[in-house]
Amino acid sequence: MSLQLKKVDVLIVGTGLAAVTTALHLPKALNVLLVAKESVHMTNSDLAQGGIASSYLEETSEAHGRDTYAASKGTSEKKRVSLLVEEGRRAIVEMERFGVQFDREEETYHLGKEGAHGLPRIYHAGGDETGRYVMQALRRALPGNVTVLEHVLVDDLIVHQGRVVGANAFLHEERFRILAGAVVLATGGIGALVDWTSNCPAVTGDGLILAHRVGARLTHLQRIQFHPTLLAVEEPQLVTEALRGAGALLVDRYGQHVMRHHPLGSLAPRDDVSHTLTNHGGPVYLDTRHVERLTERFPRLAKTCDRCGIDVARIPVRPGLHFHMGGVEVDEFGRTAVDGLYAVGEVADTGVHGANRLASNSLLECWVFGKRVAESMQVQQTDAHAFESVAYDLDRLGFQTLRKQIGKWLTISPDKDELKLFLKNTQSLPLTKHVTRQLCEQTLQLDAARLLARALLEMENDDEHDITARTTHAIPN
Ligand code: SIN
């Protein structure tokens, strides 16, 4: 097999907002490579609907900080939250300088409101197509020192003398090695490890396992968020919380308000709403009759309902996997415990979300921490080093069977027996050195799922338990 070798200053794994923000703010003298596992648009950032929370038009960032902390029920880190909301005040104008145009009405911005926010402070673009509009503008602004390569699967990081110096990868099916002065993981979360998700299919926990294999610390892996309103059709997709902010109510089949017991009603924090809906028993709908100018403000939703033959006045919804608050532990500059390795965006645990992320704080986190990673990065050139990857020797059918099992426990109330069964079924899979892209992709997913399963099982005893054990790739003789 021919082996291509590529040498860059900075390798960024991912092409969503965290990756692009980092690339936009790195010095222009650096040679930067951004890699997408599938196409460049296959990211959760591109799918974002609600928008970006910012206290830009408020007197201070305090109220935003309070709402963030309260939504997390006191589990987020106060200092990090302050940093997020304070630096996030500038995010809107900073993005505008790169060409992003947020929706306006008359002289000012049109602001949305979402669950657990005390004020309307969600900036959006193209109505409910914020992600697509923002990413289009920012990718267009990428400077000439940044190259974007699609269909690249990074399957292992290479470490030399305690420092990450590159990665093993596939470009389509072809083996490929990238040497880098620094590596940034911006791979997103874990949503697409299951089918019932709001996430883009490429987001399957790769960054977690890549970091874990080289000894980075992972924290709070059990902190997984379920979004209350995925469209209840065969191919689920998000129905933005901004719709409830605009007046939609969650009702049962008789039109009764399902969240009437909660002081914030349908705009209660996400975890509360998701739990109520999961335990409700019967079907739940979004009653949108009081939402003004729905088609104009939520064009994407209107089109989707039309395509699926759903009456937009009464939209069937149910909760689904949405966001991972836990991840690769980083300091306030996105540095992991391993030299040369950074993590940013959903893959990182920055401490700002705690156990329940406040709506529309995720794109904000990508921007604020992406800038911080870029501004503090230490790039150290390196010579060629090799590392031989191994993968589980498993055919497609075997993998699909195990993937189905993940869907049985990666739910809002994980079943302990299913967790144990999955761990047992995956604990001694055969390994091979004859790696292919498919085998490596499957292996990353199974290993990421195993990390989560162990974290969820340990949560039974200790909610804040960290997973620090390293994965060992022992090859049988
Ligand atoms: C939504 O639009 O409801 C999702 C936004 C988010 O996850 O912050």
Coordinates of C-alpha atoms and ligand atoms in Angstrom, one line a residue:
M1 CA 0.0 0.0 0.0
S2 CA 1.4 3.4 -0.9
L3 CA 1.8 5.8 2.0
Q4 CA 1.4 9.5 1.5
L5 CA 3.1 11.8 3.9
K6 CA 2.0 15.4 4.5
K7 CA 3.7 17.9 6.8
V8 CA 1.8 20.9 8.2
D9 CA 2.2 23.3 11.1
V10 CA -1.3 22.7 12.5
L11 CA -3.7 19.9 11.8
I12 CA -7.3 20.6 12.8
V13 CA -9.6 17.6 12.8
G14 CA -13.0 18.8 12.0
T15 CA -14.6 21.6 9.8
G16 CA -17.4 22.9 12.1
L17 CA -17.5 26.2 13.9
A18 CA -14.8 25.3 16.5
A19 CA -12.4 24.2 13.7
V20 CA -13.0 27.2 11.5
T21 CA -12.8 29.7 14.3
T22 CA -9.4 28.3 15.3
A23 CA -8.2 28.4 11.7
L24 CA -9.4 32.0 11.2
H25 CA -7.4 33.2 14.2
L26 CA -4.1 31.4 13.8
P27 CA -1.2 33.4 12.5
K28 CA -1.2 33.6 8.7
A29 CA 2.4 32.4 8.6
L30 CA 1.3 28.9 9.7
N31 CA 0.4 26.2 7.3
V32 CA -2.9 24.9 8.5
L33 CA -4.8 21.8 7.4
L34 CA -8.5 21.3 8.2
V35 CA -9.8 17.8 7.6
A36 CA -13.4 16.7 7.2
K37 CA -14.4 13.1 7.7
E38 CA -17.1 13.4 5.0
S39 CA -17.9 16.5 3.1
V40 CA -16.9 19.9 4.7
H41 CA -20.6 20.7 5.4
M42 CA -21.3 17.5 7.4
T43 CA -21.0 19.1 10.8
N44 CA -23.4 19.8 13.6
S45 CA -22.6 23.5 13.3
D46 CA -24.0 23.5 9.8
L47 CA -27.2 22.0 11.2
A48 CA -27.6 24.6 14.0
Q49 CA -31.0 26.2 14.0
G50 CA -31.6 28.3 17.1
G51 CA -28.5 30.5 17.0
I52 CA -25.9 32.0 19.2
A53 CA -26.5 33.3 22.7
S54 CA -24.8 36.6 23.6
S55 CA -25.3 39.4 26.0
Y56 CA -23.9 41.9 23.5
L57 CA -26.9 44.3 23.9
E58 CA -27.3 43.9 27.7
E59 CA -25.4 46.1 30.1
T60 CA -23.3 43.3 31.5
S61 CA -22.9 39.6 30.9
E62 CA -24.1 38.8 34.4
A63 CA -27.6 37.7 33.6
H64 CA -26.4 35.4 30.8
G65 CA -23.9 33.9 33.3
R66 CA -26.6 33.4 35.9
D67 CA -28.9 31.6 33.4
T68 CA -26.0 29.4 32.2
Y69 CA -25.1 28.4 35.8
A70 CA -28.8 27.9 36.8
A71 CA -29.5 25.7 33.7
S72 CA -26.6 23.5 34.7
K73 CA -28.1 23.3 38.2
G74 CA -24.9 24.6 39.8
T75 CA -22.6 22.0 38.1
S76 CA -20.8 24.3 35.6
E77 CA -17.6 26.0 36.6
K78 CA -18.3 29.6 37.5
K79 CA -15.0 31.1 36.3
R80 CA -15.2 29.4 33.0
V81 CA -18.9 30.5 32.6
S82 CA -17.8 34.1 33.3
L83 CA -15.1 33.8 30.7
L84 CA -17.6 32.4 28.1
V85 CA -20.3 35.0 28.6
E86 CA -18.0 38.0 29.0
E87 CA -15.8 37.2 25.9
G88 CA -19.1 36.1 24.2
R89 CA -20.3 39.7 24.3
R90 CA -18.0 40.5 21.4
A91 CA -18.7 37.4 19.4
I92 CA -21.5 38.9 17.3
V93 CA -19.5 41.9 16.0
E94 CA -16.5 39.7 15.6
M95 CA -18.4 37.3 13.4
E96 CA -19.9 40.2 11.5
R97 CA -16.4 41.4 10.6
F98 CA -15.8 38.0 8.9
G99 CA -19.0 38.5 6.9
V100 CA -21.8 36.9 9.0
Q101 CA -25.1 38.7 8.7
F102 CA -27.5 38.2 11.6
D103 CA -31.2 38.7 11.2
R104 CA -32.4 42.2 11.9
E105 CA -35.7 44.0 12.2
E106 CA -35.8 47.7 11.6
E107 CA -32.8 49.2 13.3
T108 CA -31.7 46.4 15.5
Y109 CA -31.2 42.6 15.7
H110 CA -34.1 40.3 15.8
L111 CA -33.4 38.3 19.0
G112 CA -34.8 34.9 19.8
K113 CA -35.6 33.4 23.2
E114 CA -34.9 29.8 24.2
G115 CA -35.4 27.5 27.2
A116 CA -34.0 28.8 30.6
H117 CA -32.9 32.1 29.2
G118 CA -34.4 35.0 31.2
L119 CA -34.2 37.3 28.2
P120 CA -34.3 37.1 24.4
R121 CA -30.5 37.0 23.5
I122 CA -30.3 34.5 20.7
Y123 CA -28.8 35.9 17.5
H124 CA -29.8 34.0 14.4
A125 CA -29.3 34.1 10.7
G126 CA -31.7 33.0 7.9
G127 CA -34.4 32.3 10.5
D128 CA -33.8 28.7 11.7
E129 CA -30.9 28.2 9.3
T130 CA -28.3 29.9 11.5
G131 CA -25.7 27.2 11.2
R132 CA -25.7 27.1 7.4
Y133 CA -25.5 30.9 7.0
V134 CA -22.8 31.3 9.6
M135 CA -20.6 28.5 8.4
Q136 CA -21.0 29.6 4.7
A137 CA -19.8 33.1 5.6
L138 CA -16.9 32.0 7.9
R139 CA -15.6 29.3 5.5
R140 CA -15.6 31.9 2.7
A141 CA -13.4 34.0 5.0
L142 CA -10.7 31.4 5.5
P143 CA -7.3 32.8 4.5
G144 CA -4.9 31.3 2.0
N145 CA -2.7 29.6 4.6
V146 CA -5.6 27.2 5.4
T147 CA -6.3 24.1 3.3
V148 CA -9.4 22.1 3.6
L149 CA -9.4 18.4 2.8
E150 CA -12.5 16.3 2.6
H151 CA -13.1 12.6 3.2
V152 CA -10.2 12.2 5.6
L153 CA -10.6 9.8 8.5
V154 CA -8.1 10.4 11.2
D155 CA -7.8 7.1 13.0
D156 CA -4.9 7.5 15.4
L157 CA -2.7 10.2 16.7
I158 CA 1.1 9.8 16.7
V159 CA 3.0 10.6 19.9
H160 CA 6.8 11.1 20.1
Q161 CA 8.5 11.8 23.4
G162 CA 5.3 12.6 25.1
R163 CA 4.1 15.1 22.4
V164 CA 1.5 14.6 19.7
V165 CA 3.3 15.1 16.4
G166 CA 0.8 14.0 13.9
A167 CA -1.9 11.5 12.9
N168 CA -2.6 8.4 10.8
A169 CA -5.4 8.9 8.4
F170 CA -7.2 7.7 5.3
L171 CA -7.9 10.0 2.4
H172 CA -10.9 8.1 1.0
E173 CA -9.5 4.5 1.2
E174 CA -5.8 5.5 0.9
R175 CA -3.4 5.4 3.8
F176 CA -1.9 8.7 4.7
R177 CA 0.2 10.1 7.5
I178 CA 0.2 13.7 8.6
L179 CA 3.0 15.3 10.6
A180 CA 2.0 18.4 12.5
G181 CA 3.5 20.9 14.9
A182 CA 0.2 20.8 16.8
V183 CA -3.1 19.0 16.5
V184 CA -6.5 20.4 17.3
L185 CA -9.4 18.0 17.9
A186 CA -12.7 19.7 16.8
T187 CA -14.6 16.5 16.0
G188 CA -17.9 17.3 17.7
G189 CA -19.7 15.0 20.1
I190 CA -21.2 11.6 20.1
G191 CA -24.7 12.1 18.8
A192 CA -24.6 9.8 15.8
L193 CA -23.5 6.8 17.8
V194 CA -27.3 6.2 17.8
D195 CA -30.0 6.7 15.2
W196 CA -32.4 8.7 17.4
T197 CA -30.4 11.9 17.3
S198 CA -30.4 15.5 16.1
N199 CA -26.7 15.1 15.1
C200 CA -25.1 14.9 11.7
P201 CA -24.1 11.3 10.8
A202 CA -20.4 12.0 10.9
V203 CA -20.4 12.9 14.6
T204 CA -19.5 9.6 16.3
G205 CA -17.1 10.4 19.2
D206 CA -13.9 10.1 17.2
G207 CA -12.1 12.9 19.1
L208 CA -12.8 11.3 22.5
I209 CA -11.1 8.1 21.6
L210 CA -8.2 9.6 19.7
A211 CA -7.4 11.7 22.8
H212 CA -7.9 8.9 25.2
R213 CA -5.5 6.6 23.3
V214 CA -2.7 9.1 23.7
G215 CA -3.3 9.6 27.4
A216 CA -5.4 12.8 27.5
R217 CA -7.8 13.1 30.4
L218 CA -11.5 12.7 29.8
T219 CA -14.0 14.2 32.2
H220 CA -17.8 13.9 32.9
L221 CA -18.4 11.5 30.0
Q222 CA -21.8 10.6 31.6
R223 CA -23.1 14.2 31.0
I224 CA -25.2 13.7 27.9
Q225 CA -28.0 16.0 26.8
F226 CA -31.3 15.0 25.2
H227 CA -33.1 17.6 23.2
P228 CA -36.9 17.6 24.0
T229 CA -38.1 18.2 20.5
L230 CA -36.9 16.0 17.6
L231 CA -39.5 15.7 14.8
A232 CA -41.2 12.3 15.5
V233 CA -40.8 10.9 12.0
E234 CA -38.7 8.1 10.7
E235 CA -35.6 10.2 10.1
P236 CA -35.5 12.4 13.1
Q237 CA -34.3 16.0 13.0
L238 CA -34.3 18.9 15.4
V239 CA -37.3 21.2 15.9
T240 CA -35.6 24.3 17.4
E241 CA -36.3 25.4 20.9
A242 CA -36.7 28.9 19.4
L243 CA -40.1 27.8 18.3
R244 CA -41.2 27.5 21.9
G245 CA -39.5 30.9 22.5
A246 CA -41.8 32.3 19.8
G247 CA -44.9 30.9 21.6
A248 CA -45.3 27.3 20.7
L249 CA -46.5 25.0 23.5
L250 CA -45.9 21.4 24.3
V251 CA -49.3 19.7 24.4
D252 CA -50.7 16.2 24.7
R253 CA -53.2 14.6 22.4
Y254 CA -56.0 16.4 24.1
G255 CA -54.3 19.8 23.8
Q256 CA -53.3 20.0 27.5
H257 CA -50.1 21.8 28.2
V258 CA -47.6 19.1 29.2
M259 CA -45.2 21.4 31.1
R260 CA -47.9 23.2 33.1
H261 CA -46.4 22.0 36.4
H262 CA -43.1 23.9 35.7
P263 CA -42.8 27.6 36.5
L264 CA -41.1 28.2 33.1
G265 CA -43.6 26.0 31.3
S266 CA -42.6 24.9 27.8
L267 CA -39.4 27.0 28.2
A268 CA -38.1 25.1 31.2
P269 CA -34.4 23.9 31.0
R270 CA -33.9 21.1 28.5
D271 CA -33.2 18.3 30.9
D272 CA -36.4 19.0 32.7
V273 CA -38.5 19.1 29.5
S274 CA -36.8 16.0 28.1
H275 CA -37.5 14.0 31.2
T276 CA -41.1 15.1 31.4
L277 CA -41.7 14.2 27.8
T278 CA -39.9 10.8 28.1
N279 CA -42.1 9.8 31.1
H280 CA -45.3 11.2 29.6
G281 CA -46.5 8.0 28.0
G282 CA -48.5 9.4 25.1
P283 CA -47.7 11.4 22.0
V284 CA -46.6 15.0 22.5
Y285 CA -47.0 17.9 20.0
L286 CA -45.9 21.4 19.5
D287 CA -48.9 23.6 19.2
T288 CA -47.7 26.5 17.1
R289 CA -51.0 28.3 16.6
H290 CA -49.8 31.3 18.5
V291 CA -46.4 31.7 16.7
E292 CA -46.5 34.7 14.4
R293 CA -45.1 34.6 10.9
L294 CA -44.0 31.0 11.4
T295 CA -43.1 30.2 7.8
E296 CA -41.0 33.4 7.5
R297 CA -39.2 32.9 10.8
F298 CA -38.7 29.1 10.6
P299 CA -38.4 28.4 6.9
R300 CA -36.5 25.2 7.3
L301 CA -39.1 23.7 9.7
A302 CA -42.0 24.8 7.4
K303 CA -40.3 23.1 4.4
T304 CA -39.6 19.9 6.4
C305 CA -43.2 19.6 7.7
D306 CA -44.4 20.2 4.2
R307 CA -42.2 17.4 2.9
C308 CA -43.3 15.0 5.6
G309 CA -47.0 15.8 5.3
I310 CA -47.1 17.2 8.8
D311 CA -49.5 20.0 9.8
V312 CA -47.2 22.8 11.0
A313 CA -49.9 23.9 13.5
R314 CA -49.4 20.6 15.5
I315 CA -46.0 19.1 15.1
P316 CA -45.3 15.6 16.7
V317 CA -42.1 15.6 18.7
R318 CA -40.1 13.4 21.1
P319 CA -36.7 13.7 22.8
G320 CA -33.5 12.5 21.2
L321 CA -29.7 12.5 21.8
H322 CA -28.4 16.0 21.2
F323 CA -25.2 17.1 23.0
H324 CA -22.2 15.8 25.0
M325 CA -21.2 18.1 27.8
G326 CA -18.4 15.8 29.0
G327 CA -15.3 15.3 26.9
V328 CA -11.6 15.9 26.6
E329 CA -10.5 17.9 29.6
V330 CA -9.0 21.2 28.6
D331 CA -7.7 24.4 30.3
E332 CA -9.0 27.8 29.4
F333 CA -6.8 27.8 26.3
G334 CA -8.1 24.4 25.0
R335 CA -4.8 22.6 26.0
T336 CA -5.2 19.0 26.9
A337 CA -3.0 17.0 29.3
V338 CA -0.8 16.0 26.3
D339 CA 1.7 18.4 24.8
G340 CA 0.8 19.4 21.2
L341 CA -2.8 18.3 21.6
Y342 CA -5.7 20.8 21.8
A343 CA -9.5 20.2 21.9
V344 CA -12.2 22.6 21.2
G345 CA -16.0 22.7 20.7
E346 CA -18.3 19.8 21.7
V347 CA -15.4 17.3 22.0
A348 CA -13.9 19.3 24.8
D349 CA -15.0 19.6 28.4
T350 CA -14.4 23.3 29.1
G351 CA -16.6 23.2 32.2
V352 CA -19.0 25.9 30.9
H353 CA -22.0 23.6 30.5
G354 CA -21.9 21.4 33.6
A355 CA -24.5 18.7 33.5
N356 CA -27.0 20.6 31.3
R357 CA -26.0 23.0 28.6
L358 CA -28.0 26.2 28.2
A359 CA -29.6 26.6 24.8
S360 CA -27.4 28.3 22.1
N361 CA -24.3 28.4 24.2
S362 CA -22.6 25.8 22.1
L363 CA -21.8 27.9 19.0
L364 CA -20.7 30.6 21.4
E365 CA -18.3 28.2 23.1
C366 CA -16.9 27.2 19.7
W367 CA -16.2 30.9 18.9
V368 CA -14.8 31.9 22.3
F369 CA -12.6 28.9 22.9
G370 CA -11.6 28.5 19.2
K371 CA -10.1 32.0 19.4
R372 CA -8.4 31.1 22.7
V373 CA -6.8 28.0 21.2
A374 CA -5.5 29.9 18.2
E375 CA -4.1 32.7 20.3
S376 CA -2.2 30.5 22.7
M377 CA -1.0 27.7 20.4
Q378 CA 2.6 26.5 20.6
V379 CA 3.7 24.9 17.3
Q380 CA 6.7 22.7 17.5
Q381 CA 8.1 21.2 14.3
T382 CA 8.9 17.6 14.2
D383 CA 10.6 14.9 12.1
A384 CA 8.9 11.9 10.6
H385 CA 7.6 9.4 13.1
A386 CA 5.6 6.3 12.4
F387 CA 3.0 4.5 14.4
E388 CA 1.2 1.4 13.3
S389 CA -2.6 1.4 13.9
V390 CA -4.7 -1.7 14.6
A391 CA -8.4 -2.2 14.3
Y392 CA -11.1 -4.6 15.3
D393 CA -11.4 -7.3 12.7
L394 CA -15.2 -7.2 12.3
D395 CA -17.4 -7.4 9.3
R396 CA -20.1 -4.8 8.5
L397 CA -22.9 -7.1 9.8
G398 CA -21.1 -7.7 13.2
F399 CA -20.6 -4.0 13.5
Q400 CA -24.2 -3.1 12.8
T401 CA -25.4 -5.6 15.4
L402 CA -23.1 -4.0 18.0
R403 CA -24.2 -0.5 16.9
K404 CA -27.9 -1.5 17.4
Q405 CA -27.0 -2.5 21.0
I406 CA -25.6 1.0 21.6
G407 CA -29.0 2.4 20.8
K408 CA -30.5 0.3 23.6
W409 CA -28.4 1.9 26.4
L410 CA -27.4 5.3 25.1
T411 CA -30.8 6.7 26.1
I412 CA -32.1 9.2 28.6
S413 CA -32.4 6.5 31.2
P414 CA -29.6 4.0 30.5
D415 CA -30.4 0.4 31.2
K416 CA -27.6 -1.2 33.3
D417 CA -28.1 -4.7 31.9
E418 CA -27.8 -3.5 28.3
L419 CA -24.7 -1.5 29.3
K420 CA -23.0 -4.5 30.8
L421 CA -24.0 -6.7 27.8
F422 CA -22.5 -4.2 25.4
L423 CA -19.3 -4.1 27.3
K424 CA -19.1 -7.9 27.5
N425 CA -19.8 -8.3 23.8
T426 CA -17.1 -5.8 22.8
Q427 CA -14.4 -6.6 25.4
S428 CA -12.4 -9.2 23.4
L429 CA -13.0 -8.5 19.8
P430 CA -10.2 -9.7 17.5
L431 CA -7.6 -7.1 16.3
T432 CA -5.9 -6.8 13.0
K433 CA -2.9 -4.8 11.7
H434 CA -4.4 -4.9 8.2
V435 CA -6.4 -1.8 8.7
T436 CA -8.9 -0.4 6.2
R437 CA -10.9 2.8 6.5
Q438 CA -14.1 0.9 7.3
L439 CA -12.4 -1.1 10.1
C440 CA -10.9 2.0 11.6
E441 CA -14.1 3.9 11.5
Q442 CA -16.0 1.0 13.2
T443 CA -13.2 0.7 15.8
L444 CA -13.4 4.4 16.7
Q445 CA -17.1 4.2 17.2
L446 CA -17.0 1.0 19.3
D447 CA -14.2 2.3 21.4
A448 CA -16.0 5.6 22.0
A449 CA -19.1 3.8 22.9
R450 CA -17.2 1.6 25.3
L451 CA -15.8 4.7 27.1
L452 CA -19.3 6.1 27.4
A453 CA -20.7 2.8 28.6
R454 CA -18.1 2.5 31.3
A455 CA -18.7 6.1 32.4
L456 CA -22.5 5.5 32.6
L457 CA -22.0 2.4 34.7
E458 CA -19.6 4.1 37.1
M459 CA -22.1 6.9 37.4
E460 CA -24.3 4.5 39.4
N461 CA -21.9 4.8 42.2
D462 CA -20.4 8.3 41.7
D463 CA -21.9 10.9 39.5
E464 CA -18.6 12.8 39.1
H465 CA -16.3 9.9 38.4
D466 CA -13.7 10.4 35.7
I467 CA -12.4 7.9 33.3
T468 CA -8.6 8.1 33.1
A469 CA -7.6 4.6 32.1
R470 CA -5.8 4.3 28.8
T471 CA -6.9 2.1 26.0
T472 CA -4.3 -0.6 25.3
H473 CA -4.1 -2.0 21.8
A474 CA -2.6 -5.4 22.6
I475 CA -2.3 -7.5 19.4
P476 CA -2.5 -11.2 19.9
N477 CA 0.6 -13.1 18.6
Ligands
SIN1 C1 -32.2 24.4 19.2 O1 -32.2 25.2 18.3 O2 -33.1 24.1 19.9 C2 -30.8 23.9 19.5 C3 -29.9 24.9 19.9 C4 -28.9 24.3 20.9 O3 -28.7 23.2 21.0 O4 -28.3 25.2 21.6

